[in-house]
Short mmCIF file of N, CA, C and O in Angstrom, two decimals:
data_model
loop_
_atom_site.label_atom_id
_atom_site.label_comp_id
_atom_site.label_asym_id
_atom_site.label_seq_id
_atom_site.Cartn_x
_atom_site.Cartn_y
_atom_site.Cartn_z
N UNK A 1 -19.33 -20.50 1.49
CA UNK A 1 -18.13 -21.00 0.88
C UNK A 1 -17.09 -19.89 0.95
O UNK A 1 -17.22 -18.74 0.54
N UNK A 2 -15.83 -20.53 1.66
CA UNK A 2 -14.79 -19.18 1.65
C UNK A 2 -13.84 -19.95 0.31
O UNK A 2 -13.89 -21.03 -0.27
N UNK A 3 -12.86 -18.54 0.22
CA UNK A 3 -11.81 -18.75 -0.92
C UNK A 3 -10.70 -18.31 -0.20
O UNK A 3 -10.74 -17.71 0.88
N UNK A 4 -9.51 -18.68 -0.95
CA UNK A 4 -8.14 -17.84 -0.52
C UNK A 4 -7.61 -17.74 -1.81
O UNK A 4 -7.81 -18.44 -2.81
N UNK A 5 -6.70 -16.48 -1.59
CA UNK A 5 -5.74 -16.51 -2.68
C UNK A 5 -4.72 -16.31 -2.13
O UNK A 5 -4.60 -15.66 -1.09
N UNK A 6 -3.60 -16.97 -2.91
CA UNK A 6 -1.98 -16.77 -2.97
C UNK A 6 -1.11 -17.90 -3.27
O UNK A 6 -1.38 -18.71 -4.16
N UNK A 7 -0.35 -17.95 -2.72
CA UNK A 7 0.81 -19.52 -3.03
C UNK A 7 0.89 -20.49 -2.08
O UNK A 7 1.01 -20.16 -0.90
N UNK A 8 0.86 -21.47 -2.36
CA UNK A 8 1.59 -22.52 -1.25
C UNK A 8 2.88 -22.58 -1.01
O UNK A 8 3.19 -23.46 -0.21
N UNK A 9 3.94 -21.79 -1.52
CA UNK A 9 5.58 -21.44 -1.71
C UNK A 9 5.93 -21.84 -0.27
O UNK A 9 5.02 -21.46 0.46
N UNK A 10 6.73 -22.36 0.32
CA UNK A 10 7.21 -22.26 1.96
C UNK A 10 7.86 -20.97 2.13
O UNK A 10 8.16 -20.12 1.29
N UNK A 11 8.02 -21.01 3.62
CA UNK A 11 7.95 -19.61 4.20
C UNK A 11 9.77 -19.35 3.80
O UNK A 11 10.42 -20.38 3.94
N UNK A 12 10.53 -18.18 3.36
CA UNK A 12 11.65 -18.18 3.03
C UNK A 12 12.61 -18.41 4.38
O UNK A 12 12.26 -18.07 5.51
N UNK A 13 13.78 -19.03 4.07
CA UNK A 13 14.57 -19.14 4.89
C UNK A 13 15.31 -18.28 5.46
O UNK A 13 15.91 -17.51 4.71
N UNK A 14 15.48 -18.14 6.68
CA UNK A 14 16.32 -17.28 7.13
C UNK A 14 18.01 -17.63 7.22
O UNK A 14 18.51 -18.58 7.82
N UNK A 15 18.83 -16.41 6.33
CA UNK A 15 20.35 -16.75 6.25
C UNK A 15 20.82 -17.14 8.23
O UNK A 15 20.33 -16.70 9.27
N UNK A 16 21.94 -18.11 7.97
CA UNK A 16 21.95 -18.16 9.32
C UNK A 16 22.98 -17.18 10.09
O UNK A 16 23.92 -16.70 9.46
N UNK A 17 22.67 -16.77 12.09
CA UNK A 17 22.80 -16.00 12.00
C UNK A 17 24.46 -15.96 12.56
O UNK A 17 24.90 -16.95 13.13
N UNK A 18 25.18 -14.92 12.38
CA UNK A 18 26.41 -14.57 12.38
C UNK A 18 27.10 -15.16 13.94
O UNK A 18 26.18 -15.07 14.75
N UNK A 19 28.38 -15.73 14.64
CA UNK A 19 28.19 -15.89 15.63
C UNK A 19 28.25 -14.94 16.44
O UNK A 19 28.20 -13.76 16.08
N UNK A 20 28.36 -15.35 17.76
CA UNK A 20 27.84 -14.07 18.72
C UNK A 20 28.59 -14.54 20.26
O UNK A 20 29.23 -15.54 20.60
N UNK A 21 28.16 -13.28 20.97
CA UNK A 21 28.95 -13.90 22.52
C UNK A 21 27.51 -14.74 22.95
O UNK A 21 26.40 -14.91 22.46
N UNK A 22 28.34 -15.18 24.26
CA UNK A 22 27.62 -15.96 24.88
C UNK A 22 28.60 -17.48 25.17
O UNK A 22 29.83 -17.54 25.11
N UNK A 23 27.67 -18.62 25.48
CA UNK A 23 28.34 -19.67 25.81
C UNK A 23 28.04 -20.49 24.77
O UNK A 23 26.99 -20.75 24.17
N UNK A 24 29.76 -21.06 24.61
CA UNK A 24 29.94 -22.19 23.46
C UNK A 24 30.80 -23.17 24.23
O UNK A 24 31.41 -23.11 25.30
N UNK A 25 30.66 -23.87 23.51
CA UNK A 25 30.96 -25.59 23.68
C UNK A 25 32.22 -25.69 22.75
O UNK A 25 32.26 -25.58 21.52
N UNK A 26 33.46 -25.99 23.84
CA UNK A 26 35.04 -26.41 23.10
C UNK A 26 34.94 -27.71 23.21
O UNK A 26 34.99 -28.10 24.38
N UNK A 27 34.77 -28.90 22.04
CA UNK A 27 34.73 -29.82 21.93
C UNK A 27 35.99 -30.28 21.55
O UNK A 27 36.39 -29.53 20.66
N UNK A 28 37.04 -31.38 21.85
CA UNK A 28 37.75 -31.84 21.59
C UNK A 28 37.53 -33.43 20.47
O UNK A 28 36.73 -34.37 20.48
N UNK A 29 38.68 -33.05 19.65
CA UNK A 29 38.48 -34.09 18.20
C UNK A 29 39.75 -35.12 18.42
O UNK A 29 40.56 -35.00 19.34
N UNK A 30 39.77 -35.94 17.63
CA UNK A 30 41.25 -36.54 17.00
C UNK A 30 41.77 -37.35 17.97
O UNK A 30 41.03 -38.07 18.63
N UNK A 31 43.00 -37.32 18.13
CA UNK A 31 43.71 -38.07 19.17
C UNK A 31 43.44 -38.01 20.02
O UNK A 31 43.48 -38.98 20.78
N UNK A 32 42.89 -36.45 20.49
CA UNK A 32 42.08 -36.00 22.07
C UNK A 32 40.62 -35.91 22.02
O UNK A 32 40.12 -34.85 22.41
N UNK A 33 39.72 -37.04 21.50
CA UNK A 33 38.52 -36.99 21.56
C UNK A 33 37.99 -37.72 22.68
O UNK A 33 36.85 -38.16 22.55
N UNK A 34 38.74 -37.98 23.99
CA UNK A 34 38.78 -38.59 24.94
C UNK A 34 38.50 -37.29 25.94
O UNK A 34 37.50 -37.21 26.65
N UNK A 35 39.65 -36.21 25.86
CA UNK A 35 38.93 -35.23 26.73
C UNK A 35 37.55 -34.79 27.21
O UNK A 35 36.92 -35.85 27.21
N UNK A 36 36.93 -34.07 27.51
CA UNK A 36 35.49 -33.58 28.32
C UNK A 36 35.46 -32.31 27.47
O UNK A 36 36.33 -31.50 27.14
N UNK A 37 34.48 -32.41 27.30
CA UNK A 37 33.80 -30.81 26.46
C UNK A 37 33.96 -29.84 27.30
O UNK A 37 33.76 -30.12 28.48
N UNK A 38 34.43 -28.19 26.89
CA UNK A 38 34.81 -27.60 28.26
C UNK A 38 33.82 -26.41 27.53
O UNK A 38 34.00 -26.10 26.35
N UNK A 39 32.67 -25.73 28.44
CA UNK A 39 32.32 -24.74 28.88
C UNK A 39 32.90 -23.69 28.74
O UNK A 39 33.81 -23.47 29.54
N UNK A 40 32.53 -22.41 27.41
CA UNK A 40 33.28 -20.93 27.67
C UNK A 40 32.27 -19.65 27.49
O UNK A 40 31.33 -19.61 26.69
N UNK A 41 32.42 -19.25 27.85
CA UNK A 41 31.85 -18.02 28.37
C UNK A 41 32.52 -16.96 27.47
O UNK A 41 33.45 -16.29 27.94
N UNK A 42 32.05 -16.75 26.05
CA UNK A 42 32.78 -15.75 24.99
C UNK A 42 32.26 -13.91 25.08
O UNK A 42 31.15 -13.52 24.72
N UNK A 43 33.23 -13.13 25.57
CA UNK A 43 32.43 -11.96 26.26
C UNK A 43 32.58 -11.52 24.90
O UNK A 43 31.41 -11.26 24.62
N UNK A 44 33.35 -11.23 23.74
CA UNK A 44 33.27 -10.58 22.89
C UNK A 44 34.08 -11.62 21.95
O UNK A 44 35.08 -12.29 22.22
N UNK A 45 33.10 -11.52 20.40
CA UNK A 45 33.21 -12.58 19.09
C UNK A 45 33.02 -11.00 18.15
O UNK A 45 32.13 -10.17 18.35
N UNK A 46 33.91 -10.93 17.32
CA UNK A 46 33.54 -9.64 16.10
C UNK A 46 34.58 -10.28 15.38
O UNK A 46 35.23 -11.30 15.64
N UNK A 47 34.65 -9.15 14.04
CA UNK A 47 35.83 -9.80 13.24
C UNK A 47 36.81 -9.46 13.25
O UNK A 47 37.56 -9.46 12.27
N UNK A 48 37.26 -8.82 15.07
CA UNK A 48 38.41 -8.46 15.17
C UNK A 48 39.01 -9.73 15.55
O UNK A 48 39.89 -10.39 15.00
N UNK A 49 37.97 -10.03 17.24
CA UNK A 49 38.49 -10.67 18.40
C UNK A 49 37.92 -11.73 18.70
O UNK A 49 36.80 -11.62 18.20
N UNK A 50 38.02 -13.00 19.38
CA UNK A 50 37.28 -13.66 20.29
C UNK A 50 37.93 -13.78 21.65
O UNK A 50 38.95 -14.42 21.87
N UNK A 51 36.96 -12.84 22.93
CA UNK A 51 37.88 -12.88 23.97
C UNK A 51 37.09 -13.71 25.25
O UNK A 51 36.03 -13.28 25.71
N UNK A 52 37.69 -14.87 25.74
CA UNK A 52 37.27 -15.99 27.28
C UNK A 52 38.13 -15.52 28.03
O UNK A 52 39.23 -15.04 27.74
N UNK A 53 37.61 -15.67 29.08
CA UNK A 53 38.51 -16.18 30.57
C UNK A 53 39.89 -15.39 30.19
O UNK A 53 39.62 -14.25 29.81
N UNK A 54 40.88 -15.58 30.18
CA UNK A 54 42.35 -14.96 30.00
C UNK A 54 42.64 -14.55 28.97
O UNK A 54 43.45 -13.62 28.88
N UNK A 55 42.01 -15.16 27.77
CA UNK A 55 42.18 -15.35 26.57
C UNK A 55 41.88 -13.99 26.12
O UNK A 55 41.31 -13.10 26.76
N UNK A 56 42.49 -13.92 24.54
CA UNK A 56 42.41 -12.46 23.55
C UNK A 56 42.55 -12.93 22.53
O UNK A 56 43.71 -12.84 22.14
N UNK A 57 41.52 -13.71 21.46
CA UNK A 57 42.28 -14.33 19.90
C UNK A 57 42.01 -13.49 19.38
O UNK A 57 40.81 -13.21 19.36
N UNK A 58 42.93 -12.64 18.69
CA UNK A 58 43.23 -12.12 17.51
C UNK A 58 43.38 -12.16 16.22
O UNK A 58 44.30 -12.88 15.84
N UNK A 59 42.60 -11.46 15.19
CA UNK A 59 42.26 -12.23 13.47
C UNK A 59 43.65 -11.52 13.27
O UNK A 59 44.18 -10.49 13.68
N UNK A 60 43.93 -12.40 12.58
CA UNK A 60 44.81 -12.16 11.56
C UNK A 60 44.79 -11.82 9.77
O UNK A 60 43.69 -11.83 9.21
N UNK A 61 45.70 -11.60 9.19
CA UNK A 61 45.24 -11.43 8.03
C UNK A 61 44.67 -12.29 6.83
O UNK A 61 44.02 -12.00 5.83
N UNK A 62 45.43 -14.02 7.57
CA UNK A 62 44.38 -14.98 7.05
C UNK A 62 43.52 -15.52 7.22
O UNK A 62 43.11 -16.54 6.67
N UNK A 63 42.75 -14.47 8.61
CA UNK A 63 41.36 -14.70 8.81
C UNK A 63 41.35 -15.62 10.06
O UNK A 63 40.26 -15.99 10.50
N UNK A 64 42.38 -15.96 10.58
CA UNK A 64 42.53 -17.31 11.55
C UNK A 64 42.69 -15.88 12.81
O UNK A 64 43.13 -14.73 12.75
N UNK A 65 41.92 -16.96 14.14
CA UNK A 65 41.66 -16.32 15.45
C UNK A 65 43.20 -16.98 16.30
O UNK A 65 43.41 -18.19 16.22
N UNK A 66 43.96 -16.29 16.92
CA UNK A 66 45.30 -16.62 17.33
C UNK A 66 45.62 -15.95 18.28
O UNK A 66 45.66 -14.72 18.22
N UNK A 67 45.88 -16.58 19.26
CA UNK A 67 45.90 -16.19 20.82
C UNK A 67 46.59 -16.74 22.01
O UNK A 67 46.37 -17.94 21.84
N UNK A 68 47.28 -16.66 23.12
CA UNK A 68 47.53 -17.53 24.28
C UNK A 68 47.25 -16.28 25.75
O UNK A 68 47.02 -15.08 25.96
N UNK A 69 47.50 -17.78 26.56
CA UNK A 69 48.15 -16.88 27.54
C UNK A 69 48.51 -17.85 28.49
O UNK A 69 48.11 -19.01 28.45
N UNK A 70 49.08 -17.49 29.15
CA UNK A 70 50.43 -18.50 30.37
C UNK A 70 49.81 -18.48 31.83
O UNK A 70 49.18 -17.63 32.47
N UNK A 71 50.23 -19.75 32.08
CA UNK A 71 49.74 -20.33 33.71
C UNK A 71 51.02 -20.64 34.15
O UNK A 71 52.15 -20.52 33.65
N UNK A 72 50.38 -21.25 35.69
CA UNK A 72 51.55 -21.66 36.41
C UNK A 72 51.04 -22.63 37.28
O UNK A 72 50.12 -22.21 37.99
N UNK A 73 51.33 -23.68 37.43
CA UNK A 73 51.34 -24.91 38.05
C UNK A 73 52.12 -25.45 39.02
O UNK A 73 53.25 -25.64 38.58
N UNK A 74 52.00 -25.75 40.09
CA UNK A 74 53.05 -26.71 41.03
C UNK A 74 53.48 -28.34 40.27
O UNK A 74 52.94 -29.14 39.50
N UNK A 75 54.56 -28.25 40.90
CA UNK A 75 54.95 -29.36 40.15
C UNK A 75 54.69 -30.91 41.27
O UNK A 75 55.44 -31.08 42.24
N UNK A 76 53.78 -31.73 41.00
CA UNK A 76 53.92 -32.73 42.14
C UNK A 76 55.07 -33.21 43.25
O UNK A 76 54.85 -33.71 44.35
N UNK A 77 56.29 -32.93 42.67
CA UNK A 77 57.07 -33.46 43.21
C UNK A 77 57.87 -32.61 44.21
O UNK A 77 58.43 -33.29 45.07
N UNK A 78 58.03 -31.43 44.29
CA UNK A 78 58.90 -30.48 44.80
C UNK A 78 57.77 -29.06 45.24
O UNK A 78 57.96 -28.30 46.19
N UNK A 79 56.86 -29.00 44.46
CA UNK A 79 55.52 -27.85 44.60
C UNK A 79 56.33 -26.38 44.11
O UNK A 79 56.06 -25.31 44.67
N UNK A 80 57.39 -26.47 42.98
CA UNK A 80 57.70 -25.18 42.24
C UNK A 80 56.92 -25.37 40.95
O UNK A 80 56.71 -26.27 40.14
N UNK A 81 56.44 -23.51 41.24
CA UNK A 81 55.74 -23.58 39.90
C UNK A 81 56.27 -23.25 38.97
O UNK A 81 57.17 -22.42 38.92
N UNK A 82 55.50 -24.22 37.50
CA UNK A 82 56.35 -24.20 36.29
C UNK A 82 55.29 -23.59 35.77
O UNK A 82 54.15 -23.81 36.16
N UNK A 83 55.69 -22.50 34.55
CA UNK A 83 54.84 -21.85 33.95
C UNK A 83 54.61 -22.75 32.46
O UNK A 83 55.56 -23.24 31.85
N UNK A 84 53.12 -22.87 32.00
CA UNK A 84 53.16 -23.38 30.87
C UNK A 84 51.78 -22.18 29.82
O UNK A 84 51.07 -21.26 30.23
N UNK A 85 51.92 -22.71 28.63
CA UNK A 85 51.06 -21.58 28.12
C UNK A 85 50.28 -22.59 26.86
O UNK A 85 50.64 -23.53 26.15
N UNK A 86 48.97 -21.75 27.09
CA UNK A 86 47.55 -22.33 26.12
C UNK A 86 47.87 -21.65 24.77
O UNK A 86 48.42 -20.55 24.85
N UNK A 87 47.61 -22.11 23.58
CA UNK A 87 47.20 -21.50 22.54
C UNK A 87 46.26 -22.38 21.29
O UNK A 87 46.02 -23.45 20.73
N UNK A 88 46.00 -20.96 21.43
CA UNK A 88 44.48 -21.32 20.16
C UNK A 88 44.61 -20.60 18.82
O UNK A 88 44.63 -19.38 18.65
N UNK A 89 44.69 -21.54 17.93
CA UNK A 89 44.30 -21.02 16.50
C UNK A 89 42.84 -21.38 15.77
O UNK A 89 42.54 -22.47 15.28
N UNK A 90 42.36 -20.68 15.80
CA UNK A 90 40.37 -21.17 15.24
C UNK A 90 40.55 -19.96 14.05
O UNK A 90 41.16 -18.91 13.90
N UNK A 91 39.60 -20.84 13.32
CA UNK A 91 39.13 -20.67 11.87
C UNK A 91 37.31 -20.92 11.76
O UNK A 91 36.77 -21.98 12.06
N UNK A 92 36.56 -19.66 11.27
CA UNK A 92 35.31 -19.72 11.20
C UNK A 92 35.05 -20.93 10.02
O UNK A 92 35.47 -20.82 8.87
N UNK A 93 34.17 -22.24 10.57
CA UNK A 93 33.74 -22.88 10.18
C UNK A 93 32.09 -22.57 9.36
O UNK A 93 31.19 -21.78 9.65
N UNK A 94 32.25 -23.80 8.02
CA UNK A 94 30.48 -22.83 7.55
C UNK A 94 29.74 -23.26 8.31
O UNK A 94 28.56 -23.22 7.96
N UNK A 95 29.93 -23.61 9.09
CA UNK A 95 28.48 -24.09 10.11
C UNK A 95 28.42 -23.12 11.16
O UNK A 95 27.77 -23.45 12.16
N UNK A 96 29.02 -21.87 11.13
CA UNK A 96 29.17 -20.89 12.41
C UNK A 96 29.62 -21.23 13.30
O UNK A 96 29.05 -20.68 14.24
N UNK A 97 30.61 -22.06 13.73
CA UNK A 97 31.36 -22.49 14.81
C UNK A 97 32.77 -22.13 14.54
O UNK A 97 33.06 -21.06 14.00
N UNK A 98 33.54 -22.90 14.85
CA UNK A 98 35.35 -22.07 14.78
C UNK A 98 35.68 -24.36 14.34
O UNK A 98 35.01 -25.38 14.19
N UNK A 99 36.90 -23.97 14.34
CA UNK A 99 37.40 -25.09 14.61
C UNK A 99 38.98 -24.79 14.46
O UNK A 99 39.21 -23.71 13.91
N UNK A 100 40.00 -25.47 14.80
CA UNK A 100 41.86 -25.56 14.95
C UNK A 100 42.20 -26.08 15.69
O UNK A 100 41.77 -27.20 15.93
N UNK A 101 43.17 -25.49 16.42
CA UNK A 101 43.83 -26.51 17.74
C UNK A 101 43.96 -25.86 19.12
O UNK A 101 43.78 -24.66 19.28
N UNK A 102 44.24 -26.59 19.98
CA UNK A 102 44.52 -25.77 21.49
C UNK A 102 45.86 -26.63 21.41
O UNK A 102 45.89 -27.85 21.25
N UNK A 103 46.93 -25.84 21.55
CA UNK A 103 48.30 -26.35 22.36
C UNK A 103 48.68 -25.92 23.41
O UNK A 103 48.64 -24.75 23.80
N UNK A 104 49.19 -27.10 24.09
CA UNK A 104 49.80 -26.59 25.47
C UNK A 104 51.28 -26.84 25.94
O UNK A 104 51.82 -27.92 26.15
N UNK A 105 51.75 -25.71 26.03
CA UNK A 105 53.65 -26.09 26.17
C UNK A 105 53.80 -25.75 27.53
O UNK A 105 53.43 -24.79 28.22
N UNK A 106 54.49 -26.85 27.75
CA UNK A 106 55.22 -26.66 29.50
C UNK A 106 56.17 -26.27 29.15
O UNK A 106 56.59 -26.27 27.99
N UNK A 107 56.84 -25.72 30.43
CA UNK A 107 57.81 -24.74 30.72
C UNK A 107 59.18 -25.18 30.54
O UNK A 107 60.10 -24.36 30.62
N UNK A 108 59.46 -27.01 30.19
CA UNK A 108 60.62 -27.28 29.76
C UNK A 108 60.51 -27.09 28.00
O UNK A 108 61.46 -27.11 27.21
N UNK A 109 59.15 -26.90 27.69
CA UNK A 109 59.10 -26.93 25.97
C UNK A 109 58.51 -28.04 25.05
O UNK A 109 58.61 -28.20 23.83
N UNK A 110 57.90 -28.72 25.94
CA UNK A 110 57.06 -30.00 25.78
C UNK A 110 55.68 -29.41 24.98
O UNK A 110 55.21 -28.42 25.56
N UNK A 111 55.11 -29.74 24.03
CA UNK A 111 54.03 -29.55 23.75
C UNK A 111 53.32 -30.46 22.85
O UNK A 111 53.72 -31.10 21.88
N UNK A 112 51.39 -30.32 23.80
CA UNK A 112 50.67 -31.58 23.37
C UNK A 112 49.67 -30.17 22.10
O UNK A 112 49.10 -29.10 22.33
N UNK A 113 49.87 -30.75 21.16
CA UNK A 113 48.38 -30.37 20.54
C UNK A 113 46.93 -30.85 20.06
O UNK A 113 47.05 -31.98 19.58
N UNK A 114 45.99 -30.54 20.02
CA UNK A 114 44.64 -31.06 19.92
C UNK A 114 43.80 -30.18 18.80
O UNK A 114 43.56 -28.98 18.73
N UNK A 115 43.51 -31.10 18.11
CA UNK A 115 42.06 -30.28 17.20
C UNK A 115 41.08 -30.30 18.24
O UNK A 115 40.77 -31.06 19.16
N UNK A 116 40.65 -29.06 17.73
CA UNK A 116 38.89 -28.57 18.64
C UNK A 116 37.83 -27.87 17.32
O UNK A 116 37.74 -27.44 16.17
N UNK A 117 37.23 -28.14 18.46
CA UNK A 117 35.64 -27.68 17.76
C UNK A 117 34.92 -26.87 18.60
O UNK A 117 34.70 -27.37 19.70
N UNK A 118 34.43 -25.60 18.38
CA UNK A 118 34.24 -24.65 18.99
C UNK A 118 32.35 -24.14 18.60
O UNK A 118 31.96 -23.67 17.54
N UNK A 119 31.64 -24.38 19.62
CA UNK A 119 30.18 -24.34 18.81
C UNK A 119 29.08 -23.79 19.81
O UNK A 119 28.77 -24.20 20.92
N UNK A 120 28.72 -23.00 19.25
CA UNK A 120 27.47 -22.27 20.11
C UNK A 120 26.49 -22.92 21.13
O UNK A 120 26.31 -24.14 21.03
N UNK A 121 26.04 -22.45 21.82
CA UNK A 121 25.23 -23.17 22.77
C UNK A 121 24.18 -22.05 22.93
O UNK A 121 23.12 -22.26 22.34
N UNK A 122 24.28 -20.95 23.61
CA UNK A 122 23.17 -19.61 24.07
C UNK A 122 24.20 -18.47 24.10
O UNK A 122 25.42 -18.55 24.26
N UNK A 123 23.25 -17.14 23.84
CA UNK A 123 23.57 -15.92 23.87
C UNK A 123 23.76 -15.88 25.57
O UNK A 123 23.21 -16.60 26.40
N UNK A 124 24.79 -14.73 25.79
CA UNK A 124 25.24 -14.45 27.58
C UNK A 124 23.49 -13.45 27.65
O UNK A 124 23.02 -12.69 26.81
N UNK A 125 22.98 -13.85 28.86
CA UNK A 125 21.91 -13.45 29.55
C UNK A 125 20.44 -14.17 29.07
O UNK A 125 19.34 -13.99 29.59
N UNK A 126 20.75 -14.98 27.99
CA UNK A 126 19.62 -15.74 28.11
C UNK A 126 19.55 -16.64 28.54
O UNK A 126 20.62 -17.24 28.49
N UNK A 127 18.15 -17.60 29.39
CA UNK A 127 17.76 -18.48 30.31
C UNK A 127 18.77 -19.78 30.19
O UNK A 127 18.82 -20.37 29.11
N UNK A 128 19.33 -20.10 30.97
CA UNK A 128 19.80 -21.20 30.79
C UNK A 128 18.87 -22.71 30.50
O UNK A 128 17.83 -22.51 31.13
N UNK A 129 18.79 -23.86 29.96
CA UNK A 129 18.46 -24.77 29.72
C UNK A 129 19.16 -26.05 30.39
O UNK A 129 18.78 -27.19 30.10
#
């Protein structure tokens, strides 16, 4: 006959963990929940910066990530390029993701904006799935 001693207590939870680089998922919400989920590649997330592709968001003092940067496009009709520019304002969500908007202003001053949702997928160098 064996015995045990101790508790049946469940095993404690682990706090969850902080976000991180790697690849996350920009999900589009709202009026633009029609768009395609876009693929980013976040080389550096701290509580300074979050920096993709062109991008540099910068915290601010109310904690919001705020950033652009400018393209240039041919125009269908004539093929001059018009410069237009991305921007992102994200806010750490409690679920460890971001969430705000992406706007985009063309070069006459037109601008569409979109809520997004910004959410982890894998750390950069681990196996893809």
């Amino acid at each position: 006959m064996s015995t045990a001693c101790g508790t049946m207590a469940p095993a404690p939870v682990s706090a969850p963990e902080k976000p991180t680089a790697g690849l996350w998922s920009l999900r589009f919400s709202g009026d633009c929940s029609g768009q395609e989920a876009e693929s980013l590649l976040i080389t550096q997330l701290d509580e300074t910066a979050i920096v993709f592709d062109e991008f540099e968001l910068l915290r601010n003092e109310a904690g919001e990530y705020v950033g652009s940067a400018i393209f240039f496009a041919p125009m269908p009709v004539d093929g001059r390029d018009i410069p237009y520019e991305i921007r992102y304002v994200l806010r750490a969500s409690d679920d460890g993701g971001f969430s705000g908007t992406e706007t985009i202003i063309e070069g006459g001053g037109h601008g569409l904006s979109c809520p997004i949702e910004l959410e982890f997928v894998e750390t950069a160098g681990s196996p893809m799935h």
